[in-house]
Short mmCIF file of C-alpha atoms in Angstrom, two decimals:
data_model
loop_
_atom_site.label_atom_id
_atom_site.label_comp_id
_atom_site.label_asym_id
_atom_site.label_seq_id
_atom_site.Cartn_x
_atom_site.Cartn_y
_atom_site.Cartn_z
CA UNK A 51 -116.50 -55.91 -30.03
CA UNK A 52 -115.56 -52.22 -29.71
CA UNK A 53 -111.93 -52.70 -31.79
CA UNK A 54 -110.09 -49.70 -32.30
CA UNK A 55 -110.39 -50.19 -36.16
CA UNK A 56 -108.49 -48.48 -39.02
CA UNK A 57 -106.02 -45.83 -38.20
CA UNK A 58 -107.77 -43.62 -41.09
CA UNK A 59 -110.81 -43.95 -39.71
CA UNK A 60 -109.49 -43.23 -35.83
CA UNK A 61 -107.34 -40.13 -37.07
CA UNK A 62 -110.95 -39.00 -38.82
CA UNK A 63 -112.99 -39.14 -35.42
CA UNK A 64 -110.27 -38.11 -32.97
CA UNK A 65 -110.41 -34.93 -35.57
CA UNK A 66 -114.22 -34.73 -35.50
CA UNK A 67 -114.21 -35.25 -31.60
CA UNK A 68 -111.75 -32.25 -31.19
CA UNK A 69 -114.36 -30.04 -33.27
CA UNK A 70 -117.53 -30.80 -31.54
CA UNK A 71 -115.64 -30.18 -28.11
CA UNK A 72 -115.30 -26.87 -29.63
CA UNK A 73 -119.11 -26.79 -30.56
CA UNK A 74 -119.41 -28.54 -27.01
CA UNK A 75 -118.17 -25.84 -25.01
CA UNK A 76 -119.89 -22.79 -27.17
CA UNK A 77 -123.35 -25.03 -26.59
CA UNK A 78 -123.01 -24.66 -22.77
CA UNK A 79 -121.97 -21.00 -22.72
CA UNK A 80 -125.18 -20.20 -25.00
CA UNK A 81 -127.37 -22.58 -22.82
CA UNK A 82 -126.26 -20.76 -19.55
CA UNK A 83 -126.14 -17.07 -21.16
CA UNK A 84 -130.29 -18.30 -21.97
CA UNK A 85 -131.02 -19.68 -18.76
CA UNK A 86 -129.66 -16.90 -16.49
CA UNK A 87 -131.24 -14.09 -18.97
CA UNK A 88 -134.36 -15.86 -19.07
CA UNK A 89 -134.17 -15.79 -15.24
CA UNK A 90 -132.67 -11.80 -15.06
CA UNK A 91 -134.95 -8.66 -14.71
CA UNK A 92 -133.66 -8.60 -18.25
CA UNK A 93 -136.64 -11.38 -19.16
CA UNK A 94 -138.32 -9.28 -21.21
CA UNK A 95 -135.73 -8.35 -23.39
CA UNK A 96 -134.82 -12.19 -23.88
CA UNK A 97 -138.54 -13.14 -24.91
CA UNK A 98 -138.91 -10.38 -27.16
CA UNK A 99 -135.50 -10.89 -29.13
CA UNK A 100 -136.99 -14.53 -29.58
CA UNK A 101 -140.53 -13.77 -30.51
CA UNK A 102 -138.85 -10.74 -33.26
CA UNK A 103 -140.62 -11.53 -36.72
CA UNK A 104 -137.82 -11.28 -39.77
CA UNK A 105 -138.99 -12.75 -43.01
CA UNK A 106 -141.26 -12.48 -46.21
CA UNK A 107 -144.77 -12.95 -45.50
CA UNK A 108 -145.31 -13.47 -48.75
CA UNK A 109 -143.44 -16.28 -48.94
CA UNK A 110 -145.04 -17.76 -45.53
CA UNK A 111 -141.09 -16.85 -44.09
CA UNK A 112 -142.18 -14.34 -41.54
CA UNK A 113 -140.90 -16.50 -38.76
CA UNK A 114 -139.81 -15.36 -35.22
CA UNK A 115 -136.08 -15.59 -34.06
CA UNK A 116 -136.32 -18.41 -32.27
CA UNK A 117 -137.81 -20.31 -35.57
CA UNK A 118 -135.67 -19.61 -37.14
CA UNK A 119 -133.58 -20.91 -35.15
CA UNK A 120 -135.06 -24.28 -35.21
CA UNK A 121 -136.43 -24.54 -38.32
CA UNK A 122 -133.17 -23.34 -40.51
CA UNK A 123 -130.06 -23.12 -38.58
CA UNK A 124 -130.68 -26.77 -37.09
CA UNK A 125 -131.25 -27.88 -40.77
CA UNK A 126 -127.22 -27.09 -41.18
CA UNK A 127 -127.06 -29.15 -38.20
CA UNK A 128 -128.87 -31.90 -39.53
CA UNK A 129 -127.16 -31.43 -43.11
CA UNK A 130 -124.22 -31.99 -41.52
CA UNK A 131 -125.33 -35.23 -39.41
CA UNK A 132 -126.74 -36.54 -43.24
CA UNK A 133 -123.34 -36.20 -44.73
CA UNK A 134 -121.48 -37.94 -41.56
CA UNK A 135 -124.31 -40.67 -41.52
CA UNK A 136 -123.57 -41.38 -45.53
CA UNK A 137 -119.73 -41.18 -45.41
CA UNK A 138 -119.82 -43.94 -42.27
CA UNK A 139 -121.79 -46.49 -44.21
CA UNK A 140 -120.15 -45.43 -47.39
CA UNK A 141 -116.49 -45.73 -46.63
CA UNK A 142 -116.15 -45.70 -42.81
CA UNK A 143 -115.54 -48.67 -40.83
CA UNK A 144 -119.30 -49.35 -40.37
CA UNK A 145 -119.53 -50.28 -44.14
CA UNK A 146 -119.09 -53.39 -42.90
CA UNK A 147 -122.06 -55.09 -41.72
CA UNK A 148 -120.45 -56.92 -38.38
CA UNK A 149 -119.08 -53.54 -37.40
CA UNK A 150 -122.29 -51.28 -38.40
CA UNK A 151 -124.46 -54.01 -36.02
CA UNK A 152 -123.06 -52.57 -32.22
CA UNK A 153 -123.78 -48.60 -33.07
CA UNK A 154 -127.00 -49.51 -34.99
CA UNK A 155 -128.46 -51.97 -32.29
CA UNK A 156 -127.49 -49.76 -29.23
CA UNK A 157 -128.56 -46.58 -30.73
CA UNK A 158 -132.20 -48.34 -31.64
CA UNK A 159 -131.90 -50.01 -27.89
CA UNK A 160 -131.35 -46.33 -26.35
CA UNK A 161 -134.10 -44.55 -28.34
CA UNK A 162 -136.91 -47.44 -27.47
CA UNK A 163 -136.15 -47.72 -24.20
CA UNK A 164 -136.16 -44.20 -23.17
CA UNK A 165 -139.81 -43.57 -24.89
CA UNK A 166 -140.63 -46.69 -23.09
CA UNK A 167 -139.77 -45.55 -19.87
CA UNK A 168 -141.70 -42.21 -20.30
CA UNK A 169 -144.41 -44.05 -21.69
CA UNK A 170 -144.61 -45.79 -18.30
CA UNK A 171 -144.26 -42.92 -16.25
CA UNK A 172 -146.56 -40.50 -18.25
CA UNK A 173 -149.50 -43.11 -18.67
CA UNK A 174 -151.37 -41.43 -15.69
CA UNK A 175 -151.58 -37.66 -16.96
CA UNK A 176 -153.61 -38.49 -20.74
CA UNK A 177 -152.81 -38.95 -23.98
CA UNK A 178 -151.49 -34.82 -24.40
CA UNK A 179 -148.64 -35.83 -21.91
CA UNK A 180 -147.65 -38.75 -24.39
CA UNK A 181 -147.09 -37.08 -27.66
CA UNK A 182 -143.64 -35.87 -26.09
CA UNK A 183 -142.10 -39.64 -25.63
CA UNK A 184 -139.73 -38.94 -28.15
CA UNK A 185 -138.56 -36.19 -26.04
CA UNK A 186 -135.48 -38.25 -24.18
CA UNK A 187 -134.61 -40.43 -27.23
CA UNK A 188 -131.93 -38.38 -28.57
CA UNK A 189 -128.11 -37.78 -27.75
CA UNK A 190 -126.07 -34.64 -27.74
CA UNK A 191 -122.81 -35.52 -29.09
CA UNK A 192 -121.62 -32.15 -28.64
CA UNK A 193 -122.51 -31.85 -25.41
CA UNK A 194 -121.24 -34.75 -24.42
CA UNK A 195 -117.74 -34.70 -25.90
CA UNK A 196 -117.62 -30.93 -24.15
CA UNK A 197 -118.35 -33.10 -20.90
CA UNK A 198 -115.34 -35.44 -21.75
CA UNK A 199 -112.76 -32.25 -21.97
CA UNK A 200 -114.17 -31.04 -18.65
CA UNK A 201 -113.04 -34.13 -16.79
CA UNK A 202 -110.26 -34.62 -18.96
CA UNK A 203 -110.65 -38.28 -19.53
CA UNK A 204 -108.79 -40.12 -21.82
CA UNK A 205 -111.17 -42.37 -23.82
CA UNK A 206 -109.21 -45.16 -25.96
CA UNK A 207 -109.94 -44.67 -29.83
CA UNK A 208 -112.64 -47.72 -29.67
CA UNK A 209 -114.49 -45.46 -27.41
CA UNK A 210 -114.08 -42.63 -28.84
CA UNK A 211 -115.21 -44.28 -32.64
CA UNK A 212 -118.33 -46.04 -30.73
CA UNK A 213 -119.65 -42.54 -28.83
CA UNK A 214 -119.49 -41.00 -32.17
CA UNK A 215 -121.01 -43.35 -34.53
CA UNK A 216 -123.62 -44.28 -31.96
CA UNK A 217 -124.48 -40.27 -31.98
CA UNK A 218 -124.09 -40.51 -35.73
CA UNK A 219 -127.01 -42.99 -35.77
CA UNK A 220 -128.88 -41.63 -33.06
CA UNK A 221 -129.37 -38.35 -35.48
CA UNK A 222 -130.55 -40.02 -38.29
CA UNK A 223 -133.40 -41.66 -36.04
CA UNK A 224 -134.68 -38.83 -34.61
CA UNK A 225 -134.87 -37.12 -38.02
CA UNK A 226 -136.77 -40.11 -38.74
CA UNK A 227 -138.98 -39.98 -36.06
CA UNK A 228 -139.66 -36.13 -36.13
CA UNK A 229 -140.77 -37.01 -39.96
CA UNK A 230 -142.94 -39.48 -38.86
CA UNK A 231 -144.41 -38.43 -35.90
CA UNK A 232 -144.13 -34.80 -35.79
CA UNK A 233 -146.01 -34.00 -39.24
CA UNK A 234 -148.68 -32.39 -38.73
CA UNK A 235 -151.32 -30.97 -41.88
CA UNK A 236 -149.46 -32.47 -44.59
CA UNK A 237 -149.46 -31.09 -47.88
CA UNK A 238 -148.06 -33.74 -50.18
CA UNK A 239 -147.87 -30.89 -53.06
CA UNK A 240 -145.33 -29.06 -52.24
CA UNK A 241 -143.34 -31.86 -50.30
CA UNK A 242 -143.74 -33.31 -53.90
CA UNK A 243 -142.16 -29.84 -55.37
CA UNK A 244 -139.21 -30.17 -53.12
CA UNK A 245 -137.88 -33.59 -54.83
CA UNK A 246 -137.51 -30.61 -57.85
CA UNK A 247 -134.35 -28.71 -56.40
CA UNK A 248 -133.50 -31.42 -54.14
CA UNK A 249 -132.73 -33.50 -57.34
CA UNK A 250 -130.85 -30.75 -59.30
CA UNK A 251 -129.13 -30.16 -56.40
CA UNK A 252 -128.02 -33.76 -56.69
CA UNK A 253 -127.14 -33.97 -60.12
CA UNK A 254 -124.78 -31.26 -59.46
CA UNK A 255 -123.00 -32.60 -56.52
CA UNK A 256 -122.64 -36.07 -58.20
CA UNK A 257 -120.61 -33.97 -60.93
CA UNK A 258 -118.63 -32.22 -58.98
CA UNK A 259 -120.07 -29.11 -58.76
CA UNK A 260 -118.85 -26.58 -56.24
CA UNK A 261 -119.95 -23.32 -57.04
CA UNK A 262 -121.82 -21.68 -53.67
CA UNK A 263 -124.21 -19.71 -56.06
CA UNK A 264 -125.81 -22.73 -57.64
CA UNK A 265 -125.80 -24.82 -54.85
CA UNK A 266 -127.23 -22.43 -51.98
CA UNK A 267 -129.99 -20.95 -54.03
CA UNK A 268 -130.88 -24.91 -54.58
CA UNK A 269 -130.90 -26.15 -50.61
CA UNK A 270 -132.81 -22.69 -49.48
CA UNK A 271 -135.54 -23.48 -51.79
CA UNK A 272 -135.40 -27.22 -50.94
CA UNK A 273 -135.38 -26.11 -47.31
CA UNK A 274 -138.45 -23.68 -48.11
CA UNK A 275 -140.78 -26.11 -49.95
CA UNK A 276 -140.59 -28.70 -47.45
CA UNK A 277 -141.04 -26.37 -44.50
CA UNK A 278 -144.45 -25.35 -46.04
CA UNK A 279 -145.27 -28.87 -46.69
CA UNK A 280 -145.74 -29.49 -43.26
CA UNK A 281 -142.63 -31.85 -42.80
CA UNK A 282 -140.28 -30.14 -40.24
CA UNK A 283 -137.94 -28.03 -42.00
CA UNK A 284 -134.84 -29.78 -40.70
CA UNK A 285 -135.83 -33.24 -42.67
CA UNK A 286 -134.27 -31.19 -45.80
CA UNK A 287 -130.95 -31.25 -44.35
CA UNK A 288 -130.96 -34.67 -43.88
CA UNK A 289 -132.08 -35.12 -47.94
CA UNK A 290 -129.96 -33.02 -49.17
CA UNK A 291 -127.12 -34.89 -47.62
CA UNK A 292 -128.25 -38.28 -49.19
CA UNK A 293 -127.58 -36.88 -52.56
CA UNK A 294 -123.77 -36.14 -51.60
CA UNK A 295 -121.44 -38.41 -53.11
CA UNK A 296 -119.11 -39.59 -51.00
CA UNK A 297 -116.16 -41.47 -52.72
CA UNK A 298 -113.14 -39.13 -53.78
CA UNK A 299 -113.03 -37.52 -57.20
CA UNK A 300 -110.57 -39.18 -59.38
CA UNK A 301 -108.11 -38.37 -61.78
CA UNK A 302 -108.51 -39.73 -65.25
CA UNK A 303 -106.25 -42.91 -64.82
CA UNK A 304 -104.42 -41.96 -61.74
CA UNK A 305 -104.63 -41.51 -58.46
CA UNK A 306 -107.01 -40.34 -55.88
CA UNK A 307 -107.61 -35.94 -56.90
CA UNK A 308 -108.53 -34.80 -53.61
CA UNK A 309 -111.75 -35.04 -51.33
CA UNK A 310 -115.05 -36.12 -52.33
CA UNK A 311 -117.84 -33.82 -52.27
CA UNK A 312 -119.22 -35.14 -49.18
CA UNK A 313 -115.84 -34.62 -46.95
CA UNK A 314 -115.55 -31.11 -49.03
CA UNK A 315 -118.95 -29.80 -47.77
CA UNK A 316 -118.83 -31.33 -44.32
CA UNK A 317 -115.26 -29.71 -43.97
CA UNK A 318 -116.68 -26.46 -44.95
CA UNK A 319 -120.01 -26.54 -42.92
CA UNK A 320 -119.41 -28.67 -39.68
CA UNK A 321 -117.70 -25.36 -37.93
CA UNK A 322 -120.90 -23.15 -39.37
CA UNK A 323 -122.74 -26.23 -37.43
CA UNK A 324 -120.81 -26.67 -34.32
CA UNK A 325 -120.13 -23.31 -33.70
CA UNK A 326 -123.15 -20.75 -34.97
CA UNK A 327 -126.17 -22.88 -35.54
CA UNK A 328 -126.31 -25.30 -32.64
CA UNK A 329 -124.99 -22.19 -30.18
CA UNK A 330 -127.73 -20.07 -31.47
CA UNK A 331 -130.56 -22.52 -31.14
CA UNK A 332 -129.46 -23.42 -27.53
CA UNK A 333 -129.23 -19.41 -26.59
CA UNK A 334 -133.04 -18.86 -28.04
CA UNK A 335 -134.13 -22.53 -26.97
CA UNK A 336 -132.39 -23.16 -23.68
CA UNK A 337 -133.81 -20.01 -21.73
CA UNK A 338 -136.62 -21.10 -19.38
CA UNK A 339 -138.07 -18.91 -16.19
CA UNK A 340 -137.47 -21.63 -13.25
CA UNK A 341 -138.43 -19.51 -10.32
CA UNK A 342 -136.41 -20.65 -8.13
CA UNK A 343 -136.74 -24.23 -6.65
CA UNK A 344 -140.44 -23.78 -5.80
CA UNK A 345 -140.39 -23.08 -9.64
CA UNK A 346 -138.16 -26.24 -10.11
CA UNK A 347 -140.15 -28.25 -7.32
CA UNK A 348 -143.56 -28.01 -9.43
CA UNK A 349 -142.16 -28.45 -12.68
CA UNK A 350 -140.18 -31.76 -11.69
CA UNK A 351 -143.70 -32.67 -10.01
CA UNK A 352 -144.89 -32.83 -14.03
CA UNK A 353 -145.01 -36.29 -15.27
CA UNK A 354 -143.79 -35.22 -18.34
CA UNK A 355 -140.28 -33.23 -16.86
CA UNK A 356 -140.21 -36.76 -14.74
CA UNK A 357 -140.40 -38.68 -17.53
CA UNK A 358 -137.83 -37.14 -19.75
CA UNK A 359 -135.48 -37.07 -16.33
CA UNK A 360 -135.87 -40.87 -16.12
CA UNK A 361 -135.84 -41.52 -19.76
CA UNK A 362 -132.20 -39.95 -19.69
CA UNK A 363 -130.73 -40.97 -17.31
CA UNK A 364 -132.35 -44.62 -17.00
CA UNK A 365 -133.63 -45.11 -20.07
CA UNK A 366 -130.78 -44.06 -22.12
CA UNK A 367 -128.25 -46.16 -19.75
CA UNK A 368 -130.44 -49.07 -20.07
CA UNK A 369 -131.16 -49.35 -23.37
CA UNK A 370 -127.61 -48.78 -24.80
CA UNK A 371 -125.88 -51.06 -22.12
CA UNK A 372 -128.34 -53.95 -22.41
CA UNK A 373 -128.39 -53.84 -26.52
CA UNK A 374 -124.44 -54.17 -26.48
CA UNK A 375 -124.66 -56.98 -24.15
CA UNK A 376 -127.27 -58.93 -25.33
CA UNK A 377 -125.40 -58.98 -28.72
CA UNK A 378 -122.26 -59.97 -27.23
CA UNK A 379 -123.89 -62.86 -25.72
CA UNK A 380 -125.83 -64.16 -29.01
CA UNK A 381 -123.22 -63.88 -30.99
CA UNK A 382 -120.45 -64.65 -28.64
CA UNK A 383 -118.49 -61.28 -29.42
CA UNK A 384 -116.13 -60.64 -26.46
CA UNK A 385 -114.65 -56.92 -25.69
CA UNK A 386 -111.66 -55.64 -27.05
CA UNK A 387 -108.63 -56.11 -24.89
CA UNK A 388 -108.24 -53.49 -22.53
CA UNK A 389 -111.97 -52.42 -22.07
CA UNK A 390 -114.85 -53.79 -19.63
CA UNK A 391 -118.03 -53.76 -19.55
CA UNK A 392 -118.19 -50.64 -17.43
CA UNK A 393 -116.90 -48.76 -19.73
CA UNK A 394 -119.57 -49.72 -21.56
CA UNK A 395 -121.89 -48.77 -19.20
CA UNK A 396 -120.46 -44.81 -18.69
CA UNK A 397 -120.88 -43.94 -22.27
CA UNK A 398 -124.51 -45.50 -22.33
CA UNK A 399 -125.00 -43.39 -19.15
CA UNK A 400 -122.92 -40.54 -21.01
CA UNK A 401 -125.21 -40.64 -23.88
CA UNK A 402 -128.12 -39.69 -21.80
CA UNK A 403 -127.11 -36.10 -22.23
CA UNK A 404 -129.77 -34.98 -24.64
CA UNK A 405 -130.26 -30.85 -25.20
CA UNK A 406 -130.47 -29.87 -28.73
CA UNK A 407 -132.41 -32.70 -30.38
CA UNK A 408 -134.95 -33.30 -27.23
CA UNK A 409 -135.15 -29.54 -27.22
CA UNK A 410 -136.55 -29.46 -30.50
CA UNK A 411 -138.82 -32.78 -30.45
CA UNK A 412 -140.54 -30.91 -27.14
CA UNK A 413 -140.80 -28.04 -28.97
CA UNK A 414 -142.91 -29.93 -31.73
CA UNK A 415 -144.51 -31.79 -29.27
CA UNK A 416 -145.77 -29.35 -26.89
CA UNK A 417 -145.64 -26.01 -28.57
CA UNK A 418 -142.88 -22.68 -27.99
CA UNK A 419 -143.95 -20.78 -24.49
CA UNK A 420 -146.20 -23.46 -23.55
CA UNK A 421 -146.13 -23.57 -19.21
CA UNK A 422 -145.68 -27.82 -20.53
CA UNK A 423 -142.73 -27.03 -22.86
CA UNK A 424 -141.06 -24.84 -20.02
CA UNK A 425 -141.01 -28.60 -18.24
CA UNK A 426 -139.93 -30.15 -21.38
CA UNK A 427 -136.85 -27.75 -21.16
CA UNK A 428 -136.36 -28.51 -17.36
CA UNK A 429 -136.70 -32.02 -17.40
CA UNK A 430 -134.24 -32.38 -20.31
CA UNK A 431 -131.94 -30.20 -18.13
CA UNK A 432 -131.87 -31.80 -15.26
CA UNK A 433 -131.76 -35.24 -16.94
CA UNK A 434 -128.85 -34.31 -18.94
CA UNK A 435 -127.19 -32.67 -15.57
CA UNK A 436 -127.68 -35.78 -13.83
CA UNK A 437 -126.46 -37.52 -16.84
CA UNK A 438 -123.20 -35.99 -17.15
CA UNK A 439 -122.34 -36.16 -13.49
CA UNK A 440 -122.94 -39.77 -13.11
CA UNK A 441 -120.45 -40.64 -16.44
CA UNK A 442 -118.05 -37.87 -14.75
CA UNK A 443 -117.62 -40.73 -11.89
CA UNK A 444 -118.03 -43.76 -13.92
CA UNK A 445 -115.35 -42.50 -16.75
CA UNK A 446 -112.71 -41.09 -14.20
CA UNK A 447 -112.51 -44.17 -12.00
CA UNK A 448 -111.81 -45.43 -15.16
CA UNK A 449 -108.79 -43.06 -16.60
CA UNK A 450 -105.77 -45.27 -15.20
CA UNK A 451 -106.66 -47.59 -17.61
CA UNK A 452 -107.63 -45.25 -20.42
CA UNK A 453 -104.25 -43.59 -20.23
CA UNK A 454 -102.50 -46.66 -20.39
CA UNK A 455 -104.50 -47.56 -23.49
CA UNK A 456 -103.56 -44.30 -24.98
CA UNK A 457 -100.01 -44.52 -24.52
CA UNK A 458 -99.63 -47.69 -26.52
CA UNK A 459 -102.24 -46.01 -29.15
CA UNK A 460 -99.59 -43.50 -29.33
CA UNK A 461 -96.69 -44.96 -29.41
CA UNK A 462 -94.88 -44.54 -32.88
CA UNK A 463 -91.16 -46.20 -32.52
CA UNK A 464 -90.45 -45.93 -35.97
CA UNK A 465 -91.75 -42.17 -36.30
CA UNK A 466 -93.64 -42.63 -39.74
CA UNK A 467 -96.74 -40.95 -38.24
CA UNK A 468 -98.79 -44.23 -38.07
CA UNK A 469 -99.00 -45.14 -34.50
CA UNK A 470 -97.69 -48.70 -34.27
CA UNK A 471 -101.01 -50.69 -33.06
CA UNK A 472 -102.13 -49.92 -36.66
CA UNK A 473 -99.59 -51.60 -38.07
CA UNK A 474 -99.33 -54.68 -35.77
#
């Protein structure tokens, strides 16, 4: 369990990793930059730059800042987490089924056992209060890898592959379960109208087509007829990306001609992602009056900003550790050498730092500038806090042994660029 795998594969998510640290660290300064405007004599100034209407009404687009925010930029996001979901199945490492099994069952273990946990707490203050158990479900891969740099661990590449591709999976659920759950007056007509340009857009990505003009046009309307079907606007992204392609063009009887379409657009849109559209939606989203700790007293009195805390930092810990153990006990799996199960343990607890995704589902669930979904935003703050600082000391008691790891990952004696574990 938790092998290093290929060194193509490795090479692809140390890449990706460095990235999202990137995105990681713009994430934080847009969260903080929100939460001490929000908190400034400034205020008003921050509410009204969120609540400014840009848009065609006639189109039903007249949509504030801050929806936009959620509704389009975080469709990039999830275009983005479509494409990475694809490729891994497609041609990563988890194309194999006994790989794909430890990612998939610890992602679905740390989703149900956060709502479960939230559930429980939450099932004194009414069915209102329980619409949000999604809420502390999701991870923030960004966030988290940003939280690896800051303690400057050195995770070995089986780490490393397993945080990401457990994130990976994590995405595609809670796209799932914002479909399903999060729909609200559905109007299967135009959801219907959206398979149109979604299709065409298709049809020209499976032939190659790279033309910005054609395929732009294509996605905004896509994104546009599904946001007035009712479905959140972001579940576009997300089908969009299923159409990519993702083996590599080829040359008529020769070799491999480049990237396929799905590595092409990820490589162009994943810094668009990480750097603009996540930043932006945590600067408009993140921003929450606390009033000081009587403020932050009553709202962590709120079954629901207790719930998400627990579901975090408990729920997330629990579910992910338990689901990798109880497979390695059924099917007799042991660890790769090298690793324990408490490293294990820190990235479950590390993956209980949840901001955008949880900051969107309590967004659905509770409503913008609701006094509930100023909780929502406290509670996932705190959780993910709380989160962070417990992996901090799990992960660096650790980072003897990580380095050692690394240095043998590294190692390269016969300087042909393939580290020699690869080739052992």
């Amino acid at each position: 369990m938790l092998s290093r795998g290929s060194w193509a594969e490795t090479s692809r998510v140390t890449e990706l990793l460095r990235q999202e640290t990137v995105g990681g660290a713009l994430l934080l300064v847009a969260a903080v930059v929100a939460l001490v405007w929000a908190n400034s004599p400034w205020e008003s100034a921050y509410t009204s730059l969120k609540e400014l209407t840009v848009g065609p009404a006639a189109l039903h687009l007249d949509l504030s800042l801050a929806s936009w925010s959620a509704d389009g930029l975080l469709a990039i996001f999830f275009f983005v987490a479509g494409l990475e979901v694809k490729r891994e199945f497609v041609a990563g490492d988890l194309r194999e089924p006994r790989r794909a099994a430890i990612p998939v069952l610890a992602a679905v273990g740390g989703m149900a056992v956060p709502a479960v946990v939230y559930v429980l707490v939450n099932l004194v203050a009414g069915s209102v209060a329980l619409q949000g158990w999604a809420i502390p479900t999701a991870t923030d891969i960004a966030f988290a890898v940003a939280v690896l740099a800051v303690i400057s661990t050195h995770l070995p590449a089986a780490l490393r592959t397993f945080l990401l591709t457990l994130a990976v999976v994590d995405d595609l659920l809670a796209i799932t379960v914002i479909a399903l759950f999060y729909t609200r007056a559905l109007e299967p007509l135009w959801l219907l109208l959206a398979l149109v340009p979604i299709a065409a857009f298709g049809v020209l990505v499976q032939r190659r087509v790279r033309s910005w003009w054609l395929l732009l046009p294509l996605a905004f309307v896509a994104w546009a007829l599904v946001h007035a079907s009712g479905v959140h606007a972001t579940v576009a992204g997300v089908l969009l990306a299923l159409t990519v392609p993702v083996a590599r063009s080829q040359a008529a009887g020769g070799p491999e001609a480049g990237p396929g379409m799905a590595e092409h657009l990820e490589h162009r849109l994943r810094p668009v992602s990480a750097g603009f559209a996540v930043p932006v939606f945590a600067l408009f989203a993140a921003g929450v009056t606390v009033g000081g700790l009587t403020g932050l007293r009553e709202a962590l009195t709120d079954p629901v900003a207790l719930g998400i805390v627990a579901g975090l930092v408990v729920g997330k810990a629990v579910g992910i550790f338990c689901s990798t153990y109880l497979l390695s006990r059924f099917t007799r799996a042991e660890l790769d050498d090298g690793l324990s199960w408490i490293d294990v343990f820190g990235l479950a607890v590390l993956a209980g730092i949840g901001f955008t995704v949880s900051l969107l589902i309590g967004e659905l669930a509770f409503g913008p500038t609701s006094l509930r979904d100023d909780h929502v935003k406290i509670g996932v703050l705190v959780g993910s806090v709380v989160a962070a600082v417990l992996a901090t000391v799990v992960l660096r008691a650790r980072n003897r042994v990580y380095r050692a790891i690394c240095v043998d990952e590294e190692r390269d004696d016969d300087a042909d660029g393939i580290p020699d574990v690869y080739q052992s």
